[in-house]
Structures are given as C-alpha cells and as structure tokens.
Amino acid sequence: MIQPIKTHFQTDRKYDPLAAAGNLPDFFKSRMSAEGLYLKGFDSEVKLKFKGNRPDGSHIFEMEVAFEVPGKSFVIYTTPSYHVELEYELISQKDSLLLGKLISPKQTSITRSEDRNSKVYGNVLASNFLIAKTNIDFSKLTGVSSQVILTDIHRNLLKDYPKSKVVFLANTELGEEVQLLKEEKKPIYVINADAMESVSSNEFFDLKTSFEEDFILEDKIAEYKRKKMDSFIMYPIFIRMNDLHFFAYLTMEQEKSPVPYEVYEKYKEVEATFQERIMDSNTHVLDIKQNIFNVSRGGLSIEIRDREIFKALKVKPTMTLDVNFKMQAPLRMAVELKHMEEVKDYFVIGCQIVGLSGDKKAKDIYYSLITFFS
C-alpha cells in the first residue's frame, strides 16, 4: 500500500518561477517522453500522465497506480537538468484520475551539472560513521568551557582588530538588534548608520526596513549618533543541538569609517572553527554498514536503517564516513545533510560531499569509480 513519507529535514532550495509556465501542456508532454512526471511525497514512485486541461484552466492527470491521495493538495515533480515542482489544489479524484487547479509552478535556480549513478545499490556501502553523540548535556555544551573556546578562537583570528569583541547571551540584555539576530539568524552589517544603510546582500539582515516597520528608525539613528557608531557589525553564533540555540554574538563598532569586510570574513572563520571544536569532543564512531542508493560527483543518497544515525543527524546534520566500492579501498569523506525522509522502516538521506580525505587524488579515484560502476 502506498503511504506518504515523513520529512524530518530539508535545507532550503532556491526556486525561480517555472520558465515553461506559459505552455504547460507541451512541457508535460516533453517531460513524459523524457524523465517522466511523478507525484511527490510517497514511499513508492508514482508516475503520472498528463491527460489534458479543462476550460477553467484545471489539469487532469492519471496515476500509474490507483490509490487515494490524502489531503487537499498534491505536488508533481520532474527532474530534467533542474528540479521542477508544481503544486496543485486537489479539486477531485476518481480512481486513478486527479483533477487539480495549479497553485505554484517553480524550478530550482541551480542546474545539476552531473548525473546520479543509481546502479550502485548492493555494490557500494557506507560505513564507520563519525556522528554526534545524542546524549550530550546541553548545559555543559553552553557552559564556561565553550565560552573559553570561543573567546580563544576570536582572540587569535581577530588580533588585528582590537575593537572586535565577543558578547555572550547569558551576560547581556536582548535589545532590538540582539533580538533580531536571534529571530532572523542572520548577521547585521551597517556601513552607514546615518542612513541606516546595510551591506546589500541576502546574507545580511536589513535593519532599516525592520526599524521603519516598527516606527523607530529616527530614534535608532539618533541613538547611534550619540554612541558615535557610524558603522557596526553583529554576527550571531548558534549551537545546534536538535534546534539552533543562540549562544553569543561577535561585534565591532567603527567611527568615521565602515567596518572592513574582512572582519565579516574573519567572523565566519571564527564560527566554523568554533563549531568544529565543540562538536569534535562530542562525537563517536558507529561501526556499521548501510546501503547507498546513488552517487554523484557532488553527493550521495544513503539508506539509513540504524536509528542512532538518524538521531545524531537531528543533533548535528554533518558526519564523516567511509564509502566502500566493491573490491576497492574505502574512501573517507565528510558530508553535509541536505534532506532526510522516513520511508516505511528506514530513512533516506541526501548528502552533499564537502570534503574527501586525500584531496585531489581521492577525488580522481572517486570520480573514476562512479564511472566504472555505472
């Protein structure tokens, strides 16, 4: 029996409007004769056929296998060199036929540069998982030792910027700016406080818009003038433990000139080093083997049947593991979780490869094995 899958983790994808939205019948026909149209969110692959459209603009689809689609909407996906999703309001269903009204057609802005090799199941295994401990005492993780670690990293990396400092949440009040760091989970980088001008990038939160909405813009500009803050940066530090916990922030103020962009780059380095340092002491190796569904140059999909790995990835969505191609020496790689779904009695995880032990030589070996086992 076909059942909905449960999504436990999904990184945000960047979508654009579907380029083919103006001529969907032709788009559907071209996709049916290529990679196919599928119903998203179920534990078995459900292929669809586009059967036509009605005068009111609604679309008719036929499922390859008849079953009752739950809920009031459904999503169709297809994957040419990019990922396409079309969300529909479910108007009615009769046996294998779905009648839907289009809500949102979209496609990913990033094009996949290489194909996945799905012929590796049974010939390629993942093993020796270095994962987060799941019984960590969170009060210890955010205690004095972590404060000392962050302070030490900051002092070493920001030695050329003596005005930069670390502020711990336990020792400060949550003013407007700190509250926004906590809620938005983005750095604040103001380069001209007189005009409340932030660095123009999606990486930073726009203070001006927020202050205008709260009718406090003029008050905040006057406050910064009194404090001689012509430019400043505030960078939040979170500790991931099931959820993100706001632990501290890095900050620097400047008078008469903007805070150098290099400070922001250094802050990112501080954060990465800190996360690596505190989690290294809270990991362990799980010596088991799990099947790999597919591999590509940039990532892999793994069948996880051990709940300890599932629980660890909920704490920290990164791990290192061995990838074992049949009759070959294992390749050690670091991966970052992109999505995780529960399917019947196992989990499917999709990971991005962020590092290979051995660098260039290991990459060449890995790429050649992908081709050899295809």
Coordinates of C-alpha atoms in Angstrom, one line a residue:
M1 CA 0.0 0.0 0.0
I2 CA 1.4 3.4 -1.0
Q3 CA 1.9 5.7 2.0
P4 CA 3.0 9.3 2.4
I5 CA 6.6 9.8 3.5
K6 CA 7.6 11.9 6.5
T7 CA 10.2 14.6 6.0
H8 CA 12.5 15.1 9.0
F9 CA 15.0 17.6 7.5
Q10 CA 15.1 19.7 4.4
T11 CA 17.5 22.5 3.6
D12 CA 16.0 25.5 1.8
R13 CA 16.1 25.3 -2.0
K14 CA 16.2 28.5 -4.1
Y15 CA 13.4 28.5 -6.6
D16 CA 12.6 30.6 -9.6
P17 CA 9.2 30.8 -11.5
L18 CA 8.9 27.9 -13.9
A19 CA 10.1 29.2 -17.3
A20 CA 7.6 26.9 -19.2
A21 CA 4.6 28.0 -17.1
G22 CA 3.1 29.7 -20.2
N23 CA 2.8 26.4 -22.1
L24 CA 2.4 23.6 -19.6
P25 CA 0.7 21.0 -21.9
D26 CA 3.7 20.9 -24.2
F27 CA 6.0 20.9 -21.2
F28 CA 4.2 18.0 -19.6
K29 CA 4.3 16.0 -22.9
S30 CA 8.0 16.6 -23.4
R31 CA 8.7 15.5 -19.8
M32 CA 6.6 12.4 -20.1
S33 CA 8.6 11.2 -23.0
A34 CA 11.9 12.0 -21.2
E35 CA 12.5 11.6 -17.4
G36 CA 8.7 11.4 -16.5
L37 CA 6.3 13.2 -14.2
Y38 CA 5.9 12.0 -10.6
L39 CA 3.8 12.5 -7.6
K40 CA 5.9 13.9 -4.7
G41 CA 5.9 12.7 -1.1
F42 CA 5.1 8.9 -1.2
D43 CA 7.1 5.8 -0.3
S44 CA 6.8 4.4 -3.8
E45 CA 7.4 6.0 -7.2
V46 CA 4.1 7.2 -8.6
K47 CA 4.3 8.0 -12.3
L48 CA 1.7 10.4 -13.9
K49 CA 0.3 11.1 -17.3
F50 CA -1.0 14.5 -18.3
K51 CA -4.5 13.8 -19.8
G52 CA -5.5 17.4 -20.7
N53 CA -6.9 20.6 -19.3
R54 CA -10.4 22.0 -18.8
P55 CA -11.8 25.3 -20.0
D56 CA -11.5 26.7 -16.4
G57 CA -7.7 26.0 -16.5
S58 CA -7.7 23.0 -14.3
H59 CA -5.5 20.0 -15.2
I60 CA -6.2 16.3 -15.4
F61 CA -3.6 13.7 -14.5
E62 CA -3.7 9.9 -14.5
M63 CA -1.7 7.9 -11.9
E64 CA 0.0 4.8 -13.0
V65 CA -1.2 3.1 -9.8
A66 CA -4.6 4.0 -8.3
F67 CA -4.7 4.9 -4.6
E68 CA -6.4 7.6 -2.6
V69 CA -4.3 10.8 -2.4
P70 CA -4.7 12.3 1.1
G71 CA -5.2 16.0 1.9
K72 CA -6.4 18.9 -0.2
S73 CA -3.3 19.3 -2.4
F74 CA -0.7 17.4 -4.3
V75 CA 2.7 18.2 -5.8
I76 CA 4.1 17.0 -9.2
Y77 CA 7.8 16.9 -9.8
T78 CA 10.1 16.2 -12.7
T79 CA 13.9 16.5 -12.9
P80 CA 15.5 17.4 -16.2
S81 CA 18.8 19.2 -15.6
Y82 CA 17.0 21.1 -12.8
H83 CA 14.2 20.3 -10.3
V84 CA 10.7 21.3 -11.1
E85 CA 7.7 21.3 -8.7
L86 CA 4.1 22.1 -9.5
E87 CA 1.7 22.4 -6.5
Y88 CA -2.0 21.8 -7.2
E89 CA -5.2 22.2 -5.2
L90 CA -6.9 18.8 -5.4
I91 CA -10.4 19.5 -6.8
S92 CA -11.5 15.9 -7.1
Q93 CA -10.2 12.3 -7.6
K94 CA -11.9 9.4 -9.4
D95 CA -10.0 6.2 -9.2
S96 CA -6.6 6.9 -10.8
L97 CA -7.6 10.4 -12.2
L98 CA -6.7 13.6 -10.4
L99 CA -8.3 17.0 -11.2
G100 CA -6.2 19.9 -9.9
K101 CA -6.0 23.7 -10.0
L102 CA -2.4 25.0 -10.3
I103 CA -1.2 27.0 -7.3
S104 CA 2.5 27.4 -7.9
P105 CA 4.9 26.3 -10.7
K106 CA 8.6 26.6 -9.8
Q107 CA 12.0 25.4 -10.8
T108 CA 15.4 25.4 -9.0
S109 CA 17.8 28.2 -9.9
I110 CA 20.7 25.8 -9.7
T111 CA 21.2 23.3 -12.6
R112 CA 22.6 19.9 -11.8
S113 CA 25.9 19.6 -13.6
E114 CA 26.3 15.8 -13.4
D115 CA 24.0 12.7 -13.4
R116 CA 23.4 10.4 -10.5
N117 CA 24.6 6.8 -10.7
S118 CA 21.7 4.7 -9.3
K119 CA 23.2 1.4 -10.3
V120 CA 25.4 1.2 -7.2
Y121 CA 22.9 -0.3 -4.8
G122 CA 24.4 -3.5 -3.4
N123 CA 27.8 -2.7 -4.7
V124 CA 28.6 0.4 -2.7
L125 CA 28.3 0.7 1.1
A126 CA 28.7 3.4 3.7
S127 CA 30.5 2.5 7.0
N128 CA 32.4 3.9 10.0
F129 CA 30.1 6.8 10.7
L130 CA 31.6 9.6 12.8
I131 CA 28.5 11.2 14.2
A132 CA 27.4 13.4 17.0
K133 CA 26.6 11.9 20.4
T134 CA 22.9 12.1 21.2
N135 CA 23.2 12.2 25.0
I136 CA 25.1 15.5 25.2
D137 CA 24.4 17.6 28.3
F138 CA 23.3 20.8 26.7
S139 CA 24.1 22.9 29.8
K140 CA 27.7 21.7 29.6
L141 CA 27.8 22.5 25.8
T142 CA 26.9 26.1 26.5
G143 CA 28.9 26.4 29.7
V144 CA 32.2 28.1 30.6
S145 CA 34.4 25.7 28.5
S146 CA 32.6 26.7 25.3
Q147 CA 32.8 30.4 26.3
V148 CA 36.6 29.9 26.7
I149 CA 36.9 28.1 23.4
L150 CA 35.0 30.9 21.5
T151 CA 36.9 33.7 23.3
D152 CA 40.3 32.0 22.4
I153 CA 39.4 31.5 18.7
H154 CA 38.2 35.1 18.5
R155 CA 41.3 36.5 20.1
N156 CA 43.6 34.6 17.7
L157 CA 41.7 35.3 14.5
L158 CA 40.8 38.9 15.3
K159 CA 44.1 40.0 16.7
D160 CA 44.4 42.8 14.0
Y161 CA 41.0 44.2 15.1
P162 CA 41.2 45.0 18.8
K163 CA 37.8 46.7 18.8
S164 CA 36.1 43.4 18.0
K165 CA 34.6 41.6 20.9
V166 CA 32.5 38.5 21.9
V167 CA 29.2 39.0 23.8
F168 CA 27.6 36.0 25.5
L169 CA 23.8 35.9 25.7
A170 CA 24.0 34.9 29.4
N171 CA 25.6 38.3 30.1
T172 CA 23.6 40.7 28.1
E173 CA 20.1 42.1 27.7
L174 CA 18.2 41.4 24.5
G175 CA 18.0 44.9 22.8
E176 CA 16.3 45.3 19.4
E177 CA 19.4 44.4 17.5
V178 CA 20.2 41.3 19.6
Q179 CA 16.5 40.2 19.4
L180 CA 16.7 40.4 15.6
L181 CA 19.9 38.4 15.5
K182 CA 18.1 35.7 17.5
E183 CA 14.9 35.7 15.3
E184 CA 16.3 36.2 11.8
K185 CA 19.5 34.1 12.3
K186 CA 21.4 36.5 10.0
P187 CA 24.3 38.9 10.7
I188 CA 23.7 42.7 10.8
Y189 CA 26.2 44.8 8.9
V190 CA 25.6 48.5 8.8
I191 CA 28.1 50.5 6.8
N192 CA 26.4 54.0 7.2
A193 CA 24.4 54.4 10.4
D194 CA 23.3 58.0 9.4
A195 CA 21.2 56.5 6.5
M196 CA 20.9 53.0 8.2
E197 CA 22.5 51.5 5.1
S198 CA 23.4 47.8 5.3
V199 CA 25.7 45.9 3.0
S200 CA 23.5 44.9 0.0
S201 CA 23.4 41.1 0.2
N202 CA 20.9 38.4 1.2
E203 CA 23.5 37.2 3.7
F204 CA 22.7 40.2 6.0
F205 CA 19.5 41.4 7.7
D206 CA 18.2 44.8 6.6
L207 CA 17.9 46.9 9.8
K208 CA 16.4 49.9 8.1
T209 CA 13.3 48.0 6.8
S210 CA 12.7 46.5 10.2
F211 CA 13.1 49.8 12.1
E212 CA 10.8 51.5 9.6
E213 CA 8.1 48.9 10.2
D214 CA 8.4 49.4 14.0
F215 CA 8.4 53.3 13.6
I216 CA 11.7 53.6 15.5
L217 CA 14.1 54.4 12.6
E218 CA 14.7 58.0 13.6
D219 CA 15.2 57.1 17.2
K220 CA 17.8 54.4 16.4
I221 CA 19.7 56.8 14.0
A222 CA 19.8 59.3 16.9
E223 CA 21.0 56.6 19.3
Y224 CA 23.8 55.5 17.0
K225 CA 24.9 59.2 16.6
R226 CA 25.1 59.6 20.4
K227 CA 27.2 56.4 20.7
K228 CA 29.4 57.5 17.8
M229 CA 28.5 54.3 15.9
D230 CA 29.0 55.2 12.2
S231 CA 29.3 51.6 11.2
F232 CA 28.9 48.3 13.0
I233 CA 28.6 44.5 12.5
M234 CA 26.9 41.9 14.7
Y235 CA 27.4 38.2 13.9
P236 CA 25.3 35.6 15.7
I237 CA 26.8 32.3 17.0
F238 CA 24.4 29.4 17.3
I239 CA 25.0 26.0 18.8
R240 CA 23.0 23.2 17.0
M241 CA 21.5 20.8 19.5
N242 CA 18.3 19.4 17.9
D243 CA 17.5 23.0 17.2
L244 CA 19.6 26.2 16.9
H245 CA 20.4 27.8 20.2
F246 CA 21.6 31.4 20.3
F247 CA 24.8 31.3 22.3
A248 CA 26.7 34.5 21.6
Y249 CA 27.5 37.2 19.0
L250 CA 30.6 38.8 17.7
T251 CA 30.5 42.6 17.2
M252 CA 32.6 45.6 16.2
E253 CA 31.8 49.3 16.0
Q254 CA 33.6 51.9 14.0
E255 CA 33.6 55.7 14.0
K256 CA 34.0 57.8 10.7
S257 CA 34.7 54.7 8.5
P258 CA 32.9 51.5 7.7
V259 CA 33.8 48.2 9.4
P260 CA 36.1 46.4 7.0
Y261 CA 34.6 43.5 5.1
E262 CA 37.5 41.3 6.2
V263 CA 36.0 41.4 9.7
Y264 CA 32.9 39.6 8.4
E265 CA 35.1 37.0 6.7
K266 CA 37.0 36.5 10.0
Y267 CA 33.8 36.1 11.9
K268 CA 32.7 33.3 9.5
E269 CA 36.0 31.6 10.2
V270 CA 35.6 32.0 13.9
E271 CA 32.1 30.4 13.7
A272 CA 33.3 27.5 11.6
T273 CA 36.3 26.8 13.9
F274 CA 34.1 27.0 17.0
Q275 CA 31.5 24.6 15.7
E276 CA 34.2 22.2 14.7
R277 CA 36.0 22.4 18.0
I278 CA 33.0 21.9 20.3
M279 CA 31.5 19.1 18.3
D280 CA 34.8 17.2 17.8
S281 CA 34.7 16.4 21.5
N282 CA 31.1 15.3 21.3
T283 CA 31.3 12.7 18.5
H284 CA 31.7 8.9 18.3
V285 CA 32.3 6.3 15.6
L286 CA 29.4 3.9 14.7
D287 CA 31.0 0.8 13.0
I288 CA 28.1 -0.4 10.9
K289 CA 27.3 -0.7 7.2
Q290 CA 24.5 0.9 5.3
N291 CA 23.5 0.7 1.6
I292 CA 24.0 3.6 -0.7
F293 CA 21.1 4.3 -3.2
N294 CA 23.0 6.6 -5.6
V295 CA 26.2 8.6 -6.0
S296 CA 27.3 11.6 -8.0
R297 CA 30.4 13.8 -8.0
G298 CA 28.8 16.2 -5.6
G299 CA 26.8 14.0 -3.3
L300 CA 25.2 10.7 -2.4
S301 CA 21.9 9.2 -1.1
I302 CA 22.1 6.6 1.7
E303 CA 19.6 4.1 3.1
I304 CA 19.7 4.5 6.9
R305 CA 18.3 1.6 8.9
D306 CA 20.1 2.5 12.2
R307 CA 18.2 4.9 14.3
E308 CA 21.3 6.1 16.1
I309 CA 22.5 7.8 12.9
F310 CA 19.0 9.3 12.4
K311 CA 19.1 10.7 15.9
A312 CA 22.7 12.0 15.5
L313 CA 21.8 13.9 12.3
K314 CA 19.0 15.6 14.1
V315 CA 21.6 16.9 16.6
K316 CA 24.3 17.8 14.0
P317 CA 23.5 17.5 10.3
T318 CA 27.1 16.6 9.3
M319 CA 29.2 13.5 9.6
T320 CA 32.2 11.7 8.1
L321 CA 32.0 8.2 6.7
D322 CA 33.8 5.6 4.6
V323 CA 32.4 4.9 1.1
N324 CA 33.2 1.3 0.1
F325 CA 33.0 0.5 -3.6
K326 CA 33.1 -3.3 -4.0
M327 CA 36.7 -4.7 -4.1
Q328 CA 38.1 -1.2 -3.6
A329 CA 39.8 0.5 -0.7
P330 CA 37.4 2.8 1.3
L331 CA 37.2 6.5 0.6
R332 CA 36.8 8.7 3.7
M333 CA 34.6 11.7 3.1
A334 CA 32.8 14.5 5.0
V335 CA 29.2 15.1 4.1
E336 CA 26.5 17.6 5.0
L337 CA 22.9 16.6 5.2
K338 CA 20.5 18.2 2.6
H339 CA 17.3 16.2 3.2
M340 CA 16.1 13.3 5.3
E341 CA 12.8 11.3 4.8
E342 CA 11.3 8.4 6.7
V343 CA 10.1 5.7 4.3
K344 CA 8.4 2.7 5.9
D345 CA 11.1 1.2 8.2
Y346 CA 14.1 3.1 7.1
F347 CA 15.3 6.7 6.3
V348 CA 16.6 8.1 3.0
I349 CA 19.2 10.8 3.5
G350 CA 20.6 13.0 0.7
C351 CA 24.1 14.4 1.4
Q352 CA 26.4 16.9 -0.2
I353 CA 30.1 16.0 -0.2
V354 CA 32.1 18.8 1.5
G355 CA 35.5 17.0 1.7
L356 CA 37.5 13.9 0.7
S357 CA 40.4 12.6 2.6
G358 CA 43.3 12.7 0.2
D359 CA 42.0 15.8 -1.7
K360 CA 42.8 15.8 -5.5
K361 CA 44.0 12.1 -5.7
A362 CA 40.9 10.9 -3.7
K363 CA 38.6 12.9 -5.9
D364 CA 40.0 11.4 -9.1
I365 CA 39.6 7.9 -7.7
Y366 CA 36.1 8.6 -6.6
Y367 CA 35.1 10.1 -10.0
S368 CA 36.6 7.1 -11.8
L369 CA 34.7 4.6 -9.6
I370 CA 31.4 6.4 -10.2
T371 CA 32.0 5.8 -13.9
F372 CA 33.3 2.3 -13.5
F373 CA 30.3 1.1 -11.5
S374 CA 27.7 2.8 -13.8

